[in-house]
Amino acid sequence: MAKFNERFLDLKESYLFSEVAKRVSTFKEKNPDRDVIRLGIGDVTLPLGKSVVQAMHSAADEMGKAETFRGYGPEQGYDFLRVAIAGHYKEIGADVDADEIFVSDGAKSDTGNITDLFSADNTVLIPDPVYPVYVDTNTMNGRNIVYMNGTAENDFLPMPDRGVHVDIIYLCSPNNPTGACYNKQQLKEWVDYALENDAVILFDSAYESFISDSELPRTIYCIEGAKKCAVEFCSLSKTAGFTGTRCGYTIVPKAIKSVTDDGREMSLNKMWNRRQTTKFNGVPYVVQRAAEAVFSEEGQRESKAMTACYLENARIISDTMNELGIRYTGGINSPYIWFECPFGMDSWTFFDYMLEKAGVVGTPGAGFGKNGDRWFRLTAFNNKENTIEAMKRFRGLFENK
Ligand code: MLT
């Protein structure tokens, strides 16, 4: 019999959002008449922008005609999209070459797949709490994980410990789940630490479009030295409503190197290209044309309007937290609100309590790491009416207590 990868035995029994979905569907089976409002998984609710849909239609028409039909595309993405993404980077303050950009089906896959490039011997530094994919994928590979604590005391923005050496560092800013966002000075400290330690930063910027404070960095590449040590992952899922359409991009600068056992320096850009050409056949042409439209003037207007709607929902949730005197972060430069569980409950107990009493679904902080055990995440991705109703029911929890 084939031997199983025993590292999978070190994983939790199910992925966080699968567990949440399972509990909600059990609740719905038992209570078919209850109206449940979902502020759990960060899945968007607004439809794709008109110009994006138009681009998809045109591309679908092209696929239906012999003269314009396309088969396999370049694994790295079509040039038209890579050039549009490079243009976006210029606008947010960084120079990225089109051949440093790899188009993918989303940041989730790439933040996991990138681990293929690194030896299992590396020590990985991962914030706690954070998006569970980083821990799960490194656990699958059996890598040594060191955690850095995000707590209310450091505003959920852990900083490097200069006395400790690591090889790979995951950062997520604006952070999922806490919504906390590093400023330029803090990111500079991370870049300096990575350069001093010959470490690689894996920077997840999937929520960059929610940054409304113009002083905050929307890409790590606006920090000097970052192109020598950071790979950046981004996605159109939350920016332009692509959770079901699937398109993201990963920047692997040509200057970043990794080292072999016998001391040879390997270009991560070349090796990622090697990995992708073997394991990936690219994103559908129709989707890439839709993604290109996101970066057009009209597409940007549409995306900004969507983000504004979600940030308005975030404000409604934050206002409720303020009114009830609950400690929280996020909600300003992020679609997530991360708050301390009320009534001294742990996060899974509060999850069940809020579902049962209010019919509102959130995400238990424990799913993002041990520091989230007494914290809870709500998303702003539902519509305004449901968000207002969910907050009315949330306040009700306190009235009846
Ligand atoms: C979340 O709820 O944290 C997100 O939906 C995760 C993701 O984008 O995969």
Tab-separated table of C-alpha atoms and ligand atoms in Angstrom:
chain	number	residue	atom	x	y	z
A	1	MET	CA	0.000	0.000	0.000
A	2	ALA	CA	1.228	3.531	-0.751
A	3	LYS	CA	2.603	5.257	2.330
A	4	PHE	CA	0.540	8.190	3.512
A	5	ASN	CA	2.054	11.650	4.182
A	6	GLU	CA	1.798	11.499	7.966
A	7	ARG	CA	2.205	15.244	8.254
A	8	PHE	CA	-1.511	15.418	7.400
A	9	LEU	CA	-2.168	13.745	10.751
A	10	ASP	CA	-0.848	16.918	12.399
A	11	LEU	CA	-3.647	19.012	10.856
A	12	LYS	CA	-6.876	19.864	12.642
A	13	GLU	CA	-9.654	17.512	11.566
A	14	SER	CA	-11.260	20.022	9.206
A	15	TYR	CA	-10.418	23.352	7.600
A	16	LEU	CA	-11.824	26.300	9.586
A	17	PHE	CA	-14.452	27.424	7.083
A	18	SER	CA	-15.585	23.856	6.421
A	19	GLU	CA	-16.207	23.442	10.151
A	20	VAL	CA	-18.160	26.712	10.265
A	21	ALA	CA	-20.243	25.640	7.241
A	22	LYS	CA	-20.892	22.235	8.836
A	23	ARG	CA	-22.164	23.767	12.086
A	24	VAL	CA	-24.394	26.215	10.210
A	25	SER	CA	-25.932	23.498	8.062
A	26	THR	CA	-26.609	21.317	11.143
A	27	PHE	CA	-28.304	24.337	12.744
A	28	LYS	CA	-30.379	24.961	9.601
A	29	GLU	CA	-31.455	21.309	9.454
A	30	LYS	CA	-32.699	21.518	13.024
A	31	ASN	CA	-34.220	24.982	12.581
A	32	PRO	CA	-35.445	25.195	8.977
A	33	ASP	CA	-37.559	28.295	9.677
A	34	ARG	CA	-34.830	30.383	11.271
A	35	ASP	CA	-33.439	33.158	9.112
A	36	VAL	CA	-29.656	33.015	9.403
A	37	ILE	CA	-27.460	36.020	8.524
A	38	ARG	CA	-23.966	35.037	7.420
A	39	LEU	CA	-21.105	37.269	8.493
A	40	GLY	CA	-18.725	34.307	8.678
A	41	ILE	CA	-16.585	33.422	5.659
A	42	GLY	CA	-15.313	36.460	3.797
A	43	ASP	CA	-17.300	35.813	0.658
A	44	VAL	CA	-18.467	38.801	-1.360
A	45	THR	CA	-22.134	39.435	-2.147
A	46	LEU	CA	-22.109	42.269	-4.713
A	47	PRO	CA	-22.163	41.232	-8.383
A	48	LEU	CA	-19.244	41.763	-10.763
A	49	GLY	CA	-18.938	45.254	-12.242
A	50	LYS	CA	-20.681	45.964	-15.575
A	51	SER	CA	-17.445	46.581	-17.470
A	52	VAL	CA	-16.018	43.324	-16.109
A	53	VAL	CA	-19.065	41.340	-17.235
A	54	GLN	CA	-18.905	43.051	-20.627
A	55	ALA	CA	-15.266	41.990	-21.008
A	56	MET	CA	-16.219	38.407	-20.116
A	57	HIS	CA	-18.988	38.412	-22.745
A	58	SER	CA	-16.651	39.713	-25.447
A	59	ALA	CA	-13.996	37.148	-24.516
A	60	ALA	CA	-16.594	34.355	-24.568
A	61	ASP	CA	-17.635	35.487	-28.061
A	62	GLU	CA	-13.993	35.353	-29.154
A	63	MET	CA	-13.763	31.800	-27.858
A	64	GLY	CA	-16.763	30.882	-30.011
A	65	LYS	CA	-15.173	31.928	-33.321
A	66	ALA	CA	-12.454	29.994	-35.134
A	67	GLU	CA	-10.436	33.162	-35.907
A	68	THR	CA	-10.240	34.286	-32.282
A	69	PHE	CA	-10.487	30.988	-30.392
A	70	ARG	CA	-7.654	30.337	-27.889
A	71	GLY	CA	-6.365	27.064	-26.518
A	72	TYR	CA	-3.687	26.821	-23.810
A	73	GLY	CA	-2.482	30.245	-22.749
A	74	PRO	CA	0.833	31.158	-21.137
A	75	GLU	CA	1.048	29.547	-17.675
A	76	GLN	CA	2.219	32.874	-16.222
A	77	GLY	CA	-0.792	34.782	-17.572
A	78	TYR	CA	-1.413	36.755	-20.755
A	79	ASP	CA	0.753	39.814	-21.319
A	80	PHE	CA	-2.284	42.108	-21.506
A	81	LEU	CA	-3.120	41.269	-17.885
A	82	ARG	CA	0.448	41.254	-16.569
A	83	VAL	CA	0.975	44.724	-18.072
A	84	ALA	CA	-2.315	45.963	-16.521
A	85	ILE	CA	-1.238	44.645	-13.096
A	86	ALA	CA	2.182	46.312	-13.449
A	87	GLY	CA	0.277	49.565	-14.158
A	88	HIS	CA	-1.727	49.085	-10.964
A	89	TYR	CA	1.510	48.690	-8.980
A	90	LYS	CA	2.744	52.000	-10.389
A	91	GLU	CA	-0.399	53.640	-9.115
A	92	ILE	CA	0.055	52.261	-5.609
A	93	GLY	CA	3.670	53.354	-5.463
A	94	ALA	CA	5.903	50.478	-6.642
A	95	ASP	CA	7.803	49.356	-9.729
A	96	VAL	CA	7.071	45.788	-10.693
A	97	ASP	CA	8.026	44.313	-14.092
A	98	ALA	CA	5.403	42.369	-16.025
A	99	ASP	CA	7.666	39.288	-16.006
A	100	GLU	CA	7.749	39.345	-12.203
A	101	ILE	CA	3.949	38.884	-12.187
A	102	PHE	CA	2.365	35.421	-12.261
A	103	VAL	CA	-1.402	35.292	-12.756
A	104	SER	CA	-3.122	32.569	-10.749
A	105	ASP	CA	-6.507	31.330	-9.602
A	106	GLY	CA	-6.159	33.200	-6.309
A	107	ALA	CA	-3.973	34.035	-3.336
A	108	LYS	CA	-5.124	31.002	-1.329
A	109	SER	CA	-3.598	28.540	-3.802
A	110	ASP	CA	-0.394	30.492	-4.269
A	111	THR	CA	0.330	31.137	-0.578
A	112	GLY	CA	0.116	27.359	-0.182
A	113	ASN	CA	1.819	26.341	-3.442
A	114	ILE	CA	4.848	28.581	-2.894
A	115	THR	CA	5.976	26.159	-0.180
A	116	ASP	CA	7.039	23.800	-3.035
A	117	LEU	CA	10.081	26.036	-3.556
A	118	PHE	CA	11.452	25.727	-0.034
A	119	SER	CA	13.208	22.868	1.723
A	120	ALA	CA	11.381	21.234	4.625
A	121	ASP	CA	14.372	22.239	6.818
A	122	ASN	CA	13.439	25.906	6.897
A	123	THR	CA	12.014	27.510	10.001
A	124	VAL	CA	8.838	29.440	9.256
A	125	LEU	CA	7.567	32.408	11.265
A	126	ILE	CA	3.792	32.805	11.236
A	127	PRO	CA	1.678	35.381	13.060
A	128	ASP	CA	-0.973	34.117	15.457
A	129	PRO	CA	-3.801	34.890	14.757
A	130	VAL	CA	-3.739	34.700	10.960
A	131	TYR	CA	-5.344	33.134	7.863
A	132	PRO	CA	-5.070	29.364	8.545
A	133	VAL	CA	-3.726	28.395	5.107
A	134	TYR	CA	-0.133	29.335	6.030
A	135	VAL	CA	-0.050	27.015	9.032
A	136	ASP	CA	-1.911	24.173	7.332
A	137	THR	CA	0.248	24.116	4.199
A	138	ASN	CA	3.530	24.246	6.130
A	139	THR	CA	2.234	21.537	8.449
A	140	MET	CA	1.495	19.372	5.393
A	141	ASN	CA	5.187	19.763	4.476
A	142	GLY	CA	6.401	19.057	8.016
A	143	ARG	CA	8.173	22.387	8.449
A	144	ASN	CA	9.153	23.794	11.823
A	145	ILE	CA	6.750	26.648	12.613
A	146	VAL	CA	7.540	29.421	15.070
A	147	TYR	CA	4.647	31.654	16.034
A	148	MET	CA	4.660	35.377	16.767
A	149	ASN	CA	1.943	36.664	18.999
A	150	GLY	CA	-0.581	39.199	17.821
A	151	THR	CA	-2.380	40.529	20.883
A	152	ALA	CA	-4.413	43.547	21.892
A	153	GLU	CA	-1.207	44.853	23.559
A	154	ASN	CA	0.670	45.091	20.235
A	155	ASP	CA	-2.480	46.039	18.268
A	156	PHE	CA	-2.259	42.591	16.619
A	157	LEU	CA	0.826	43.764	14.727
A	158	PRO	CA	3.747	41.618	15.929
A	159	MET	CA	7.219	42.961	15.131
A	160	PRO	CA	10.481	41.057	14.520
A	161	ASP	CA	12.433	39.634	17.397
A	162	ARG	CA	15.999	40.457	16.414
A	163	GLY	CA	17.367	37.697	18.679
A	164	VAL	CA	15.623	34.912	16.778
A	165	HIS	CA	16.577	33.629	13.314
A	166	VAL	CA	13.961	32.328	10.875
A	167	ASP	CA	14.081	31.587	7.144
A	168	ILE	CA	10.549	32.280	5.931
A	169	ILE	CA	8.148	34.905	7.295
A	170	TYR	CA	4.439	35.193	6.530
A	171	LEU	CA	2.869	38.633	6.863
A	172	CYS	CA	-0.709	39.544	6.035
A	173	SER	CA	-1.591	43.244	5.924
A	174	PRO	CA	-4.357	44.332	6.232
A	175	ASN	CA	-4.499	41.264	8.377
A	176	ASN	CA	-7.023	38.508	8.095
A	177	PRO	CA	-8.685	38.166	10.650
A	178	THR	CA	-7.781	41.229	12.742
A	179	GLY	CA	-7.975	43.973	10.113
A	180	ALA	CA	-4.777	45.473	11.578
A	181	CYS	CA	-2.493	47.084	9.011
A	182	TYR	CA	1.281	47.644	9.200
A	183	ASN	CA	2.531	51.165	8.511
A	184	LYS	CA	5.584	51.875	6.354
A	185	GLN	CA	7.981	52.132	9.265
A	186	GLN	CA	6.854	48.782	10.656
A	187	LEU	CA	7.157	47.098	7.260
A	188	LYS	CA	10.629	48.614	6.889
A	189	GLU	CA	11.610	46.871	10.130
A	190	TRP	CA	10.385	43.574	8.693
A	191	VAL	CA	12.279	44.101	5.443
A	192	ASP	CA	15.473	44.995	7.346
A	193	TYR	CA	15.084	41.907	9.532
A	194	ALA	CA	14.556	39.685	6.466
A	195	LEU	CA	17.625	41.111	4.724
A	196	GLU	CA	19.761	40.675	7.863
A	197	ASN	CA	18.634	37.032	8.185
A	198	ASP	CA	18.631	36.120	4.461
A	199	ALA	CA	14.982	35.328	5.004
A	200	VAL	CA	12.082	35.512	2.557
A	201	ILE	CA	8.902	37.416	3.405
A	202	LEU	CA	5.704	35.949	1.969
A	203	PHE	CA	3.447	38.996	1.994
A	204	ASP	CA	-0.296	38.492	1.582
A	205	SER	CA	-1.897	41.732	0.416
A	206	ALA	CA	-5.285	40.308	-0.585
A	207	TYR	CA	-7.080	43.133	1.250
A	208	GLU	CA	-4.962	46.065	0.001
A	209	SER	CA	-7.890	47.701	-1.805
A	210	PHE	CA	-9.622	48.294	1.560
A	211	ILE	CA	-6.865	50.616	2.754
A	212	SER	CA	-8.429	54.047	2.884
A	213	ASP	CA	-5.624	55.776	4.816
A	214	SER	CA	-3.281	57.076	2.110
A	215	GLU	CA	-0.290	56.906	4.502
A	216	LEU	CA	-0.545	53.121	4.819
A	217	PRO	CA	1.346	50.900	2.353
A	218	ARG	CA	-0.754	48.964	-0.184
A	219	THR	CA	2.201	46.882	-1.306
A	220	ILE	CA	5.399	45.822	0.435
A	221	TYR	CA	7.342	46.977	-2.630
A	222	CYS	CA	6.986	50.614	-1.657
A	223	ILE	CA	9.525	49.733	1.076
A	224	GLU	CA	13.194	50.021	0.131
A	225	GLY	CA	14.887	46.628	-0.128
A	226	ALA	CA	11.623	44.652	-0.340
A	227	LYS	CA	12.282	43.473	-3.886
A	228	LYS	CA	15.310	41.600	-2.589
A	229	CYS	CA	13.391	39.635	0.022
A	230	ALA	CA	9.610	39.668	-0.466
A	231	VAL	CA	7.147	37.695	-2.571
A	232	GLU	CA	3.704	39.328	-2.655
A	233	PHE	CA	0.330	37.640	-3.168
A	234	CYS	CA	-2.779	39.502	-4.187
A	235	SER	CA	-6.235	38.643	-5.379
A	236	LEU	CA	-9.235	40.114	-7.135
A	237	SER	CA	-11.595	38.137	-4.890
A	238	LYS	CA	-12.352	40.899	-2.438
A	239	THR	CA	-11.236	43.819	-4.621
A	240	ALA	CA	-13.563	43.134	-7.528
A	241	GLY	CA	-15.911	40.351	-6.417
A	242	PHE	CA	-13.937	37.462	-7.950
A	243	THR	CA	-14.410	34.842	-5.198
A	244	GLY	CA	-16.380	32.688	-7.647
A	245	THR	CA	-14.567	33.852	-10.781
A	246	ARG	CA	-11.061	33.066	-9.455
A	247	CYS	CA	-8.153	35.298	-10.346
A	248	GLY	CA	-5.174	36.504	-8.357
A	249	TYR	CA	-1.521	37.304	-8.921
A	250	THR	CA	1.800	36.650	-7.274
A	251	ILE	CA	4.837	38.883	-7.608
A	252	VAL	CA	8.172	37.078	-7.506
A	253	PRO	CA	10.890	39.705	-8.007
A	254	LYS	CA	13.888	38.716	-10.107
A	255	ALA	CA	16.286	39.803	-7.364
A	256	ILE	CA	15.129	37.243	-4.750
A	257	LYS	CA	17.334	34.231	-4.232
A	258	SER	CA	17.201	31.026	-2.261
A	259	VAL	CA	20.194	28.782	-1.569
A	260	THR	CA	20.904	25.082	-2.287
A	261	ASP	CA	22.670	22.745	0.179
A	262	ASP	CA	25.914	23.191	-1.764
A	263	GLY	CA	25.633	26.982	-1.643
A	264	ARG	CA	24.313	27.783	-5.134
A	265	GLU	CA	21.953	30.747	-5.369
A	266	MET	CA	18.674	29.988	-7.094
A	267	SER	CA	16.385	32.631	-8.583
A	268	LEU	CA	12.944	32.259	-7.019
A	269	ASN	CA	11.413	33.920	-10.074
A	270	LYS	CA	12.892	31.254	-12.364
A	271	MET	CA	12.008	28.423	-10.001
A	272	TRP	CA	8.419	29.615	-9.509
A	273	ASN	CA	8.148	29.776	-13.285
A	274	ARG	CA	9.504	26.214	-13.424
A	275	ARG	CA	6.963	25.076	-10.837
A	276	GLN	CA	4.024	26.798	-12.500
A	277	THR	CA	4.845	25.539	-16.011
A	278	THR	CA	4.786	21.979	-14.653
A	279	LYS	CA	1.827	22.121	-12.287
A	280	PHE	CA	-0.438	24.867	-13.652
A	281	ASN	CA	-2.019	25.573	-17.019
A	282	GLY	CA	-3.019	29.134	-16.399
A	283	VAL	CA	-6.261	30.999	-15.699
A	284	PRO	CA	-9.028	30.851	-18.355
A	285	TYR	CA	-8.762	33.477	-21.102
A	286	VAL	CA	-12.282	34.760	-20.345
A	287	VAL	CA	-11.383	35.309	-16.699
A	288	GLN	CA	-8.130	37.075	-17.571
A	289	ARG	CA	-10.001	39.467	-19.878
A	290	ALA	CA	-12.422	40.138	-16.999
A	291	ALA	CA	-9.457	40.758	-14.695
A	292	GLU	CA	-7.904	43.130	-17.215
A	293	ALA	CA	-11.157	45.125	-17.183
A	294	VAL	CA	-10.854	45.528	-13.380
A	295	PHE	CA	-7.734	47.637	-13.982
A	296	SER	CA	-9.419	49.914	-16.564
A	297	GLU	CA	-10.675	53.322	-15.477
A	298	GLU	CA	-14.282	52.132	-15.420
A	299	GLY	CA	-13.328	48.875	-13.675
A	300	GLN	CA	-11.493	50.812	-10.976
A	301	ARG	CA	-14.531	53.033	-10.438
A	302	GLU	CA	-16.723	49.943	-10.062
A	303	SER	CA	-14.314	48.247	-7.649
A	304	LYS	CA	-14.018	51.379	-5.521
A	305	ALA	CA	-17.808	51.618	-5.325
A	306	MET	CA	-17.992	47.978	-4.117
A	307	THR	CA	-15.283	48.538	-1.526
A	308	ALA	CA	-17.106	51.654	-0.307
A	309	CYS	CA	-20.296	49.596	0.250
A	310	TYR	CA	-18.417	46.992	2.274
A	311	LEU	CA	-16.591	49.662	4.278
A	312	GLU	CA	-19.956	51.244	5.083
A	313	ASN	CA	-21.083	47.861	6.482
A	314	ALA	CA	-17.825	47.701	8.446
A	315	ARG	CA	-18.659	51.116	9.908
A	316	ILE	CA	-22.104	49.887	10.974
A	317	ILE	CA	-20.516	46.931	12.773
A	318	SER	CA	-17.790	49.095	14.361
A	319	ASP	CA	-20.402	51.608	15.563
A	320	THR	CA	-22.223	48.762	17.301
A	321	MET	CA	-18.997	47.664	19.018
A	322	ASN	CA	-18.358	51.254	20.134
A	323	GLU	CA	-21.898	51.612	21.442
A	324	LEU	CA	-21.621	48.378	23.455
A	325	GLY	CA	-18.108	49.204	24.704
A	326	ILE	CA	-16.607	46.064	23.131
A	327	ARG	CA	-12.876	46.059	22.409
A	328	TYR	CA	-12.171	45.540	18.672
A	329	THR	CA	-9.751	46.149	15.810
A	330	GLY	CA	-10.224	46.461	12.043
A	331	GLY	CA	-13.231	47.854	10.212
A	332	ILE	CA	-11.450	50.932	8.859
A	333	ASN	CA	-8.856	49.705	6.373
A	334	SER	CA	-10.332	46.240	6.269
A	335	PRO	CA	-13.624	44.404	5.723
A	336	TYR	CA	-13.098	42.489	8.986
A	337	ILE	CA	-14.029	43.459	12.539
A	338	TRP	CA	-12.187	41.498	15.207
A	339	PHE	CA	-13.661	41.810	18.680
A	340	GLU	CA	-13.287	40.358	22.128
A	341	CYS	CA	-15.930	37.694	22.843
A	342	PRO	CA	-18.600	39.045	25.189
A	343	PHE	CA	-19.769	37.352	28.413
A	344	GLY	CA	-16.326	35.821	29.072
A	345	MET	CA	-17.005	33.124	26.471
A	346	ASP	CA	-14.414	31.389	24.339
A	347	SER	CA	-14.857	31.859	20.606
A	348	TRP	CA	-16.517	28.536	19.666
A	349	THR	CA	-18.943	28.906	22.597
A	350	PHE	CA	-19.792	32.420	21.419
A	351	PHE	CA	-20.172	31.132	17.842
A	352	ASP	CA	-22.826	28.611	18.945
A	353	TYR	CA	-24.456	31.120	21.310
A	354	MET	CA	-24.799	33.858	18.671
A	355	LEU	CA	-26.083	31.390	16.068
A	356	GLU	CA	-28.641	29.955	18.480
A	357	LYS	CA	-29.859	33.211	20.045
A	358	ALA	CA	-29.480	35.672	17.163
A	359	GLY	CA	-29.251	33.561	14.026
A	360	VAL	CA	-26.018	35.332	13.079
A	361	VAL	CA	-22.927	33.493	11.833
A	362	GLY	CA	-19.397	34.764	12.474
A	363	THR	CA	-15.981	33.135	12.567
A	364	PRO	CA	-14.496	31.974	15.879
A	365	GLY	CA	-11.095	33.512	16.566
A	366	ALA	CA	-9.683	30.153	17.687
A	367	GLY	CA	-9.729	29.078	14.049
A	368	PHE	CA	-6.985	31.622	13.346
A	369	GLY	CA	-4.662	30.550	16.151
A	370	LYS	CA	-4.467	30.224	19.919
A	371	ASN	CA	-4.392	34.003	20.434
A	372	GLY	CA	-7.829	34.149	18.845
A	373	ASP	CA	-9.380	31.876	21.433
A	374	ARG	CA	-11.291	34.716	23.110
A	375	TRP	CA	-11.810	36.804	19.953
A	376	PHE	CA	-14.287	36.711	17.114
A	377	ARG	CA	-14.445	37.899	13.494
A	378	LEU	CA	-17.361	39.442	11.604
A	379	THR	CA	-17.195	40.328	7.924
A	380	ALA	CA	-18.612	43.343	6.168
A	381	PHE	CA	-19.313	41.352	3.005
A	382	ASN	CA	-23.047	40.908	3.440
A	383	ASN	CA	-25.457	43.582	2.194
A	384	LYS	CA	-26.343	46.700	4.201
A	385	GLU	CA	-29.851	45.577	5.133
A	386	ASN	CA	-28.582	42.259	6.547
A	387	THR	CA	-25.696	43.985	8.326
A	388	ILE	CA	-28.102	46.391	10.049
A	389	GLU	CA	-30.406	43.521	10.985
A	390	ALA	CA	-27.473	41.423	12.262
A	391	MET	CA	-26.331	44.300	14.472
A	392	LYS	CA	-29.860	44.772	15.819
A	393	ARG	CA	-29.900	41.094	16.793
A	394	PHE	CA	-26.349	41.381	18.183
A	395	ARG	CA	-27.454	44.247	20.486
A	396	GLY	CA	-30.374	42.061	21.519
A	397	LEU	CA	-27.917	39.533	22.976
A	398	PHE	CA	-26.972	42.139	25.552
A	399	GLU	CA	-30.512	43.244	26.341
A	400	ASN	CA	-31.616	39.703	27.142
A	401	LYS	CA	-28.552	38.747	29.124
B	1	MLT	C1	-11.920	34.327	4.886
B	1	MLT	O1	-13.078	34.317	5.234
B	1	MLT	O2	-10.968	34.397	5.689
B	1	MLT	C2	-11.633	34.274	3.419
B	1	MLT	O3	-12.759	33.984	2.689
B	1	MLT	C3	-10.589	33.332	3.160
B	1	MLT	C4	-10.178	33.243	1.756
B	1	MLT	O4	-10.136	34.243	1.030
B	1	MLT	O5	-9.843	32.126	1.358
